[in-house]
PDB file of C-alpha atoms in Angstrom:
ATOM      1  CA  UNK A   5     101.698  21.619  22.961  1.00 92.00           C
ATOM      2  CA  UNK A   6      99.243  22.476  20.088  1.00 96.00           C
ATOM      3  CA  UNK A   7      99.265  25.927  19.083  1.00 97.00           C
ATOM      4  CA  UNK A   8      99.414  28.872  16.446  1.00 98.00           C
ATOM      5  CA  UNK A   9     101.725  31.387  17.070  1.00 98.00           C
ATOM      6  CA  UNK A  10     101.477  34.808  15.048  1.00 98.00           C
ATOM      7  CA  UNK A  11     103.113  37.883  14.574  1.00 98.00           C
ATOM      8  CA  UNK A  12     103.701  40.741  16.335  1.00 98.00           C
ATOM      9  CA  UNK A  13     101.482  43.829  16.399  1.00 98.00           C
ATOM     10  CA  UNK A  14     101.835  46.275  12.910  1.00 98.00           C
ATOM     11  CA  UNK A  15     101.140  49.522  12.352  1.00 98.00           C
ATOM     12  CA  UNK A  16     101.064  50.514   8.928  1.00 98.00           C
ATOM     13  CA  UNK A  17      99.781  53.669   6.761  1.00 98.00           C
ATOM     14  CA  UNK A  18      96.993  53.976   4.733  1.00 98.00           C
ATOM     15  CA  UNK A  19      97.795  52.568   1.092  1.00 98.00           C
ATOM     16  CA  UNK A  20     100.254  50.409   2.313  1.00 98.00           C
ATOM     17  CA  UNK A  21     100.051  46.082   2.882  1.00 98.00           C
ATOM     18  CA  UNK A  22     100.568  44.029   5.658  1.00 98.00           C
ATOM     19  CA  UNK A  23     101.473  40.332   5.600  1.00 98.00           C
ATOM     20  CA  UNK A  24     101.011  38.278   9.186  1.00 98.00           C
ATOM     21  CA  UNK A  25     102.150  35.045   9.834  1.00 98.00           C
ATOM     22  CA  UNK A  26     100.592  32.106  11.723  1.00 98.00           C
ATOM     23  CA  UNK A  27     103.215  28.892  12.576  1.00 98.00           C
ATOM     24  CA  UNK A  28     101.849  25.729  14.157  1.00 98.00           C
ATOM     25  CA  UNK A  29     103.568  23.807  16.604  1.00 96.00           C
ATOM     26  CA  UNK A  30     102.757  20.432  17.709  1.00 96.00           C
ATOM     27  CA  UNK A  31     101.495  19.419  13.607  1.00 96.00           C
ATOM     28  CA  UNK A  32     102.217  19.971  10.851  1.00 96.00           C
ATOM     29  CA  UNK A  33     100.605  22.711   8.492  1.00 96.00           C
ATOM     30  CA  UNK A  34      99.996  20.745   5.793  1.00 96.00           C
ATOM     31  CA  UNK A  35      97.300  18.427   7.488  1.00 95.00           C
ATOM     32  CA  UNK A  36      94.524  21.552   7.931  1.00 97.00           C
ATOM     33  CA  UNK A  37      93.161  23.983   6.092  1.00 98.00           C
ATOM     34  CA  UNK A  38      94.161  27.664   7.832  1.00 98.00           C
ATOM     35  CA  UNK A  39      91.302  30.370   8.134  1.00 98.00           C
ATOM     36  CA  UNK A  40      91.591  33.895   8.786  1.00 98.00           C
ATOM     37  CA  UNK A  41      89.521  36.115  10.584  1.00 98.00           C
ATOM     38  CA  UNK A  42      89.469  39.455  12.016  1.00 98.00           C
ATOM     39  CA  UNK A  43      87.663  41.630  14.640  1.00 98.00           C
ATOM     40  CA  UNK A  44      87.814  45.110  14.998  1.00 98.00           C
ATOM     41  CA  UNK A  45      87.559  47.020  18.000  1.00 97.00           C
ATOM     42  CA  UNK A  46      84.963  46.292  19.577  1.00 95.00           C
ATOM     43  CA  UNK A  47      82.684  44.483  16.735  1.00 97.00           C
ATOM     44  CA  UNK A  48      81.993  40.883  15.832  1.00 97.00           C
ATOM     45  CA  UNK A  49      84.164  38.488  13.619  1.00 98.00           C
ATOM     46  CA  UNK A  50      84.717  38.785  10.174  1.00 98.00           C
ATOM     47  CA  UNK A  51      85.679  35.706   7.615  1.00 98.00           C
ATOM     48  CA  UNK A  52      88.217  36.402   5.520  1.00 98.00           C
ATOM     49  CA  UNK A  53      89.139  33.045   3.215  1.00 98.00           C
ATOM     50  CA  UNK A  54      90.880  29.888   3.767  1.00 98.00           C
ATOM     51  CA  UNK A  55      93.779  28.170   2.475  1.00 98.00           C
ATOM     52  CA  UNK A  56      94.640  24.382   1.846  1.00 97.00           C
ATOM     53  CA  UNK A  57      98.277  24.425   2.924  1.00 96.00           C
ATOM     54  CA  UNK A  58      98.504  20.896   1.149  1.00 96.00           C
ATOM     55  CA  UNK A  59      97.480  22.466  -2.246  1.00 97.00           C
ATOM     56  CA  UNK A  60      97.727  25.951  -1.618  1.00 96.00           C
ATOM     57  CA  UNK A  61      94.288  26.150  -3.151  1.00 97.00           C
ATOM     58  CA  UNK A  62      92.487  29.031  -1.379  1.00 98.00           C
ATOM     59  CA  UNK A  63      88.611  30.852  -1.341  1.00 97.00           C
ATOM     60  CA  UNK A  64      88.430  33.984  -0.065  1.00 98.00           C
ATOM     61  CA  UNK A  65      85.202  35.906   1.013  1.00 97.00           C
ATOM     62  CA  UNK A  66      83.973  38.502  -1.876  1.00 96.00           C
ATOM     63  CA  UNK A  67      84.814  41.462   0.506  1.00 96.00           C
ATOM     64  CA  UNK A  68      88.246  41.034   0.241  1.00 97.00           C
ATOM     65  CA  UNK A  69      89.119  39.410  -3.186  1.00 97.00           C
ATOM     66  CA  UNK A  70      91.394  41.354  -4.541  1.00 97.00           C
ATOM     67  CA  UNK A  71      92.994  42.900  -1.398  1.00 98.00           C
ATOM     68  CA  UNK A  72      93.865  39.666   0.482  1.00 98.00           C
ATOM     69  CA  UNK A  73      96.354  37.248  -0.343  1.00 98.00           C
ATOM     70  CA  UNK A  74      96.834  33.733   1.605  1.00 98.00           C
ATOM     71  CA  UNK A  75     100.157  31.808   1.241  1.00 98.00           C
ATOM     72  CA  UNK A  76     102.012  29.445   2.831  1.00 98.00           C
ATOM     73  CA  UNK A  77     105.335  27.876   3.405  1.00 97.00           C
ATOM     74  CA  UNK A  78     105.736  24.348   3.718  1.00 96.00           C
ATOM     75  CA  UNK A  79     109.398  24.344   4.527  1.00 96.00           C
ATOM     76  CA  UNK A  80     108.819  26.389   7.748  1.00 96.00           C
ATOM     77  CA  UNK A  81     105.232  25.125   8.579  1.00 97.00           C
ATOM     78  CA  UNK A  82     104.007  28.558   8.411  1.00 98.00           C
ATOM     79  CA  UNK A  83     101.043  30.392   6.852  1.00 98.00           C
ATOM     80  CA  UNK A  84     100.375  33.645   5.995  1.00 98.00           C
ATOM     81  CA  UNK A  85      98.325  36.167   5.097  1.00 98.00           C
ATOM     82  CA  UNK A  86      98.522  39.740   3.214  1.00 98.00           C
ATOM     83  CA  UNK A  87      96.170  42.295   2.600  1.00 98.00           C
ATOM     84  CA  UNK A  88      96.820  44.999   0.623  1.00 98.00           C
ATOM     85  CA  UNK A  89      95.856  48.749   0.306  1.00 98.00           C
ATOM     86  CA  UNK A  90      94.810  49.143   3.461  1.00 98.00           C
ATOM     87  CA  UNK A  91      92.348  51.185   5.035  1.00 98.00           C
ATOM     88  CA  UNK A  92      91.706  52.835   8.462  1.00 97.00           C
ATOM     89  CA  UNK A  93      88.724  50.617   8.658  1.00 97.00           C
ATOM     90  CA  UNK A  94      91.251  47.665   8.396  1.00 98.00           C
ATOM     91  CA  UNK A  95      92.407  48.107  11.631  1.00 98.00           C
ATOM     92  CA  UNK A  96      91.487  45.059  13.750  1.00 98.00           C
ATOM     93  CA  UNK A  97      92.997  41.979  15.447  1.00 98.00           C
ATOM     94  CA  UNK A  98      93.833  39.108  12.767  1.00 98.00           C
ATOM     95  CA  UNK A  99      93.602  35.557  13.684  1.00 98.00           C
ATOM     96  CA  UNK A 100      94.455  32.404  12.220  1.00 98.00           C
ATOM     97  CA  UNK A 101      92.362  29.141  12.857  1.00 98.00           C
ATOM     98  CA  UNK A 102      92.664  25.726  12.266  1.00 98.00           C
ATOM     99  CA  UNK A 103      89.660  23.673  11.012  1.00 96.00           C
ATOM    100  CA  UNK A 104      90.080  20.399  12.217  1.00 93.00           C
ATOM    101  CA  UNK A 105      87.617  18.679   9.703  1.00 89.00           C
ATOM    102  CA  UNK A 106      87.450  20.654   6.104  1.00 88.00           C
ATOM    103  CA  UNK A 107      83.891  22.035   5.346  1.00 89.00           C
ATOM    104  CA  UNK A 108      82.853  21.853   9.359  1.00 91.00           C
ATOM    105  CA  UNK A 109      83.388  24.915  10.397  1.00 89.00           C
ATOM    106  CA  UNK A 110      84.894  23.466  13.594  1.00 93.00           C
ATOM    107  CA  UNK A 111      87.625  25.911  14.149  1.00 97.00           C
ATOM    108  CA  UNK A 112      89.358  24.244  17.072  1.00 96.00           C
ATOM    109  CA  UNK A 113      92.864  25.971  17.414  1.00 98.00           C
ATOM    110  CA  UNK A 114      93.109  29.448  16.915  1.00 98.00           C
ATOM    111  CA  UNK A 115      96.291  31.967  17.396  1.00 98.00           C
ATOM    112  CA  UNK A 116      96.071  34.409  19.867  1.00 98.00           C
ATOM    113  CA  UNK A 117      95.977  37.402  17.293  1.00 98.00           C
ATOM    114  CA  UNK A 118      98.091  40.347  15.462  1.00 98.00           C
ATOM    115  CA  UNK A 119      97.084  43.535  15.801  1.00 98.00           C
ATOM    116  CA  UNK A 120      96.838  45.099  12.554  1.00 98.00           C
ATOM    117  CA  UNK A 121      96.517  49.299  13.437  1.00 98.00           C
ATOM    118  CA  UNK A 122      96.196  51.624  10.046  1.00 98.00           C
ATOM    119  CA  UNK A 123      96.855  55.236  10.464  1.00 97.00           C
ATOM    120  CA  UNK A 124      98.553  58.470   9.245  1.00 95.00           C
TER     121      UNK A 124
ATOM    122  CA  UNK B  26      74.747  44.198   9.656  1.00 83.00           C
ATOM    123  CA  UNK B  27      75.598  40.522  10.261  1.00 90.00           C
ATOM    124  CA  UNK B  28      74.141  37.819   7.841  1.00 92.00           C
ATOM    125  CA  UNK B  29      72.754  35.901  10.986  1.00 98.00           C
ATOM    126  CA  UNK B  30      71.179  37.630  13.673  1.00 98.00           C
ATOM    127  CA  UNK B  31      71.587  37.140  17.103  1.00 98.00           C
ATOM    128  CA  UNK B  32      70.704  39.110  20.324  1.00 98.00           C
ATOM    129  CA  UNK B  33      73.364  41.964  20.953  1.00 97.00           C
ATOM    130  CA  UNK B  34      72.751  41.010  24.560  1.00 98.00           C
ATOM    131  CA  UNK B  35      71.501  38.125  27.379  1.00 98.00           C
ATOM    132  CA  UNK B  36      71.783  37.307  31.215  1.00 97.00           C
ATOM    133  CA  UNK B  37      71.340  35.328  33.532  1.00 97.00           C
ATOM    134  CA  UNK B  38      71.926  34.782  37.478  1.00 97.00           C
ATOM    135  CA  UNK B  39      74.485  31.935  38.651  1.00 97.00           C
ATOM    136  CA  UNK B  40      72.482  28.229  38.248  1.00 97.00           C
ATOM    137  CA  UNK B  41      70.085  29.498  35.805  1.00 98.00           C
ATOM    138  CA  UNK B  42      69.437  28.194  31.849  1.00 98.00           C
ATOM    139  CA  UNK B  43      70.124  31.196  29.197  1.00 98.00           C
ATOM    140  CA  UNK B  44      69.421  30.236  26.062  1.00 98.00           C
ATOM    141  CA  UNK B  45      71.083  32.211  23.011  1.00 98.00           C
ATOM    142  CA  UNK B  46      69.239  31.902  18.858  1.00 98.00           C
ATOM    143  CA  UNK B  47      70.894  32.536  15.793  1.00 98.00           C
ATOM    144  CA  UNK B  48      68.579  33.046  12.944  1.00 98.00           C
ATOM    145  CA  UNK B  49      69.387  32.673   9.226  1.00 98.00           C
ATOM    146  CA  UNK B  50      67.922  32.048   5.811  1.00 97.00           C
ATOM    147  CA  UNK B  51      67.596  29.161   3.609  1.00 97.00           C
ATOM    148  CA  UNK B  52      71.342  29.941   2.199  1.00 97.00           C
ATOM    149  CA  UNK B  53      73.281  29.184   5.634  1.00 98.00           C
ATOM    150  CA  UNK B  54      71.745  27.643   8.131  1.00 98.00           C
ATOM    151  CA  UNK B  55      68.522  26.201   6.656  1.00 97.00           C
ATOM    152  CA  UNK B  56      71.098  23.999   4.673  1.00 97.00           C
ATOM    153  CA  UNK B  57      74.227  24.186   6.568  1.00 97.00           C
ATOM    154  CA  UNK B  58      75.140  23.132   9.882  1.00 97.00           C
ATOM    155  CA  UNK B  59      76.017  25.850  12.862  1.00 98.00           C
ATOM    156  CA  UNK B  60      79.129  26.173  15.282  1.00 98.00           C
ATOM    157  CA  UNK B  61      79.382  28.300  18.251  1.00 98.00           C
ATOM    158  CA  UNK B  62      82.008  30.064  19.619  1.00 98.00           C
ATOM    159  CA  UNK B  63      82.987  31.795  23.019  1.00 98.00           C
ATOM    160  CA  UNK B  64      85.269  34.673  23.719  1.00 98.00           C
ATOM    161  CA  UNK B  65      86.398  35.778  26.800  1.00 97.00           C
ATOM    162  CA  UNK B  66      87.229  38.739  27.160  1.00 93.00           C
ATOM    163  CA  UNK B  67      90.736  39.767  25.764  1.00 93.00           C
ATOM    164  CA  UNK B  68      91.429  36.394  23.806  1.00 97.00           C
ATOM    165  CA  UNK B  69      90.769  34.743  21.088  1.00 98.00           C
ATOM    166  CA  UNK B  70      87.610  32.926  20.311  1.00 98.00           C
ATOM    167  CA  UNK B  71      87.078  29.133  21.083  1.00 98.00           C
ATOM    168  CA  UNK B  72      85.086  26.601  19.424  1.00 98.00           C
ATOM    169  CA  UNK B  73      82.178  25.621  21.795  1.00 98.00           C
ATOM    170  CA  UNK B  74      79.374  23.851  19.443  1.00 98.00           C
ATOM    171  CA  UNK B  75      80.027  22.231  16.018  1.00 98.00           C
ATOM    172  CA  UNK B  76      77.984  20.684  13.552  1.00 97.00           C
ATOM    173  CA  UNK B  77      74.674  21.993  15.455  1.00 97.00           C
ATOM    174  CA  UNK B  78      75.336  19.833  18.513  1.00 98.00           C
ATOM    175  CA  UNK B  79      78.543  18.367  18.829  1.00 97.00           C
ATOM    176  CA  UNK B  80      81.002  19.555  21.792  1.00 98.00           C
ATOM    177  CA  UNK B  81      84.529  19.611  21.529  1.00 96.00           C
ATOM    178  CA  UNK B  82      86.675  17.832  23.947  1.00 96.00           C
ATOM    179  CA  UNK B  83      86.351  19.796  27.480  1.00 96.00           C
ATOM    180  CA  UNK B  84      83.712  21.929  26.944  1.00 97.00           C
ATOM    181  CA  UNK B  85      81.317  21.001  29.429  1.00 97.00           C
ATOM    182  CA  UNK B  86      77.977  19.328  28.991  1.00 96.00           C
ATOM    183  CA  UNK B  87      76.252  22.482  30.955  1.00 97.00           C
ATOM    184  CA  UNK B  88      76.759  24.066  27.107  1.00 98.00           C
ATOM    185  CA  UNK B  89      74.746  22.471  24.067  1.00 98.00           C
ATOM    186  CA  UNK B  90      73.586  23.147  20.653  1.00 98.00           C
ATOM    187  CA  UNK B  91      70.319  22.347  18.508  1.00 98.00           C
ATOM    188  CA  UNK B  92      69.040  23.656  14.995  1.00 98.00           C
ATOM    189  CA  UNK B  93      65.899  24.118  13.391  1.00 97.00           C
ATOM    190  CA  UNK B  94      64.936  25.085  10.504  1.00 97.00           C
ATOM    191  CA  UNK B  95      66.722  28.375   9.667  1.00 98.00           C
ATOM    192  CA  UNK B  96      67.575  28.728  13.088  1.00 98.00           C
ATOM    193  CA  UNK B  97      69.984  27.796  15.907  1.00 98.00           C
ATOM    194  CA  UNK B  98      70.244  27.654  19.472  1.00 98.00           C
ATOM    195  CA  UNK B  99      72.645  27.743  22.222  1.00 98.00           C
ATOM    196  CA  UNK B 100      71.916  26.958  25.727  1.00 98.00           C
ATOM    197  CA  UNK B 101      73.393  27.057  28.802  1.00 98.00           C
ATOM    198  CA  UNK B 102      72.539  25.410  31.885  1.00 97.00           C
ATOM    199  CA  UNK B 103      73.787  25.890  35.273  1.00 97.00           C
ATOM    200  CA  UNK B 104      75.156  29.201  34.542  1.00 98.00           C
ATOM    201  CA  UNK B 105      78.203  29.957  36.283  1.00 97.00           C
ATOM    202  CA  UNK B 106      80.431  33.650  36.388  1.00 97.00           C
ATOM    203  CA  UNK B 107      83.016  32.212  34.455  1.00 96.00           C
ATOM    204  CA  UNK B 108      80.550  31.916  31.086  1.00 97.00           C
ATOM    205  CA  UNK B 109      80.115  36.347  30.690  1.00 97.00           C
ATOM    206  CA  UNK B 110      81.346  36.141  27.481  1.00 98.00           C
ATOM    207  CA  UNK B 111      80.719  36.879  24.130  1.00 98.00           C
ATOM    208  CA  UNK B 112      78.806  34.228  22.273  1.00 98.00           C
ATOM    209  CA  UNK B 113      78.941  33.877  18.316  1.00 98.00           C
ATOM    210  CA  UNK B 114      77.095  31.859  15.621  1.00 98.00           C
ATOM    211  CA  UNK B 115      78.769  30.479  12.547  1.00 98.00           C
ATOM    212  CA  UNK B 116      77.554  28.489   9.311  1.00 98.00           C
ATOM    213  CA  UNK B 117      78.166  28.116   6.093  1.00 98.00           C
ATOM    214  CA  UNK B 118      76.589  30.375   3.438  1.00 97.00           C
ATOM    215  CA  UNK B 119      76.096  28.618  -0.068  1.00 96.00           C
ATOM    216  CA  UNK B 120      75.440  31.855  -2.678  1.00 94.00           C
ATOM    217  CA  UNK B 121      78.283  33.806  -0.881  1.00 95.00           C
ATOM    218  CA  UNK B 122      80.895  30.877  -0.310  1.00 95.00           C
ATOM    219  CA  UNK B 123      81.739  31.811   2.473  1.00 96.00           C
ATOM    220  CA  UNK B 124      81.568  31.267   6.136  1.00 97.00           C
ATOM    221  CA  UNK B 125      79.570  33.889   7.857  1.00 98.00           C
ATOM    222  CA  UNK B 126      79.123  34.790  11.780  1.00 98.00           C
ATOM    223  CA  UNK B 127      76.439  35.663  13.901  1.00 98.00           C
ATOM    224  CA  UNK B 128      76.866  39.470  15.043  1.00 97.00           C
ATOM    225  CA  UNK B 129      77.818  38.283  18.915  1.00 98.00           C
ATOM    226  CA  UNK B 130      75.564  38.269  22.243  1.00 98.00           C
ATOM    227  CA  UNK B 131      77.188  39.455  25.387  1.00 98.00           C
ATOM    228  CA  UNK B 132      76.334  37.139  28.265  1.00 98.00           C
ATOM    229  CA  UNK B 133      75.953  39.122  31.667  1.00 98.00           C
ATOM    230  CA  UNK B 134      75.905  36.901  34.123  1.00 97.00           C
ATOM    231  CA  UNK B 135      74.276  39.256  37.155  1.00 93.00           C
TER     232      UNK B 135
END
């Protein structure tokens, strides 16, 4: 079966990073590029970058450059991503997506989420 | 505030066409195509429209797309309960790089 399976929920203290993972099953990582996006409670969804697990070559969007860091592992099909000094208004549910055809948009497989919690 | 705007809210009764716009500027969707995406409540979001008006394997036909201009459409025909969802735009924005999203419509379905 064709999924992306994340991480477990994380809370973490202001100031602090975070790193969630996202593992395929059913392909292999290499053959799509990985998004992230989040949603926080309650809101809409938020873009964060992509990564080219074949290259490793990644874009992320201007809000986070700086913060957010997207890696990957070839040897265990996984992908990851890190963000950094975090911020109570980081808290939201992080997912990973697949885009089946680079530059589409068409985000067809998407992991069921990691909460990401920030507090004192 | 979302780069493309879309209503915070629609409805419909069972059977009925709802139909759902996204409007952006020349930068996204005036020269990008648009995807939609559902979420049901509690999961994550799935990929409904691409490339204006393409469906993904099993999404039914009651659900299509269509662009014009700097805007986008979804519709829905033959509304059923299982469709009260949230609803979201997505295209491609060329002076930010980045893909943006619509800021959601709630679909009530009365």
């Amino acid at each position: 079966q064709v999924q992306l399976a994340q991480s477990g929920a994380e809370v973490e203290k202001p100031g602090a990073s975070v790193k969630v993972s996202c593992r395929p099953s059913g392909y292999t990582l290499t053959g799509y590029y990985m998004h992230w996006v989040r949603q926080a409670p309650g809101q809409g969804l938020e873009w964060m970058g992509w990564i080219n697990p074949d290259s490793g070559a990644t874009n992320y969007a201007q809000k986070f450059q700086g913060r957010v860091t997207m890696t990957r592992d070839t040897s265990i099909n996984t992908a990851y991503m890190e963000l950094s000094r975090l911020r109570s208004d980081d808290t939201a549910v992080y997912y990973c997506a697949r885009e089946f055809n680079s530059g589409v948009g068409n985000f067809d497989l998407w992991g069921r989420g990691t909460l990401v919690t920030v507090s004192s | 505030q979302s780069v493309l705007t879309q209503p915070p809210s629609a409805s419909g009764t069972p059977g009925q066409r709802v139909t759902i716009s996204c409007s952006g500027s020349s930068s996204n969707i005036g020269s990008n195509t648009v995807n939609w995406f559902q979420q049901l409540p509690g999961t994550a979001p799935k990929l409904l429209i691409y490339t204006n008006i393409q469906r993904p394997s099993g999404v039914p036909d009651r659900f299509s797309g269509s662009k014009s201009g700097t805007s986008a459409s979804l519709v829905i025909s033959g509304l059923q309960s299982e469709d009260e969802a949230h609803y979201y735009c997505a295209s491609w924005h060329d002076s930010l790089n980045a893909w943006v999203f619509g800021g959601g419509t709630k679909l009530t379905v009365l």
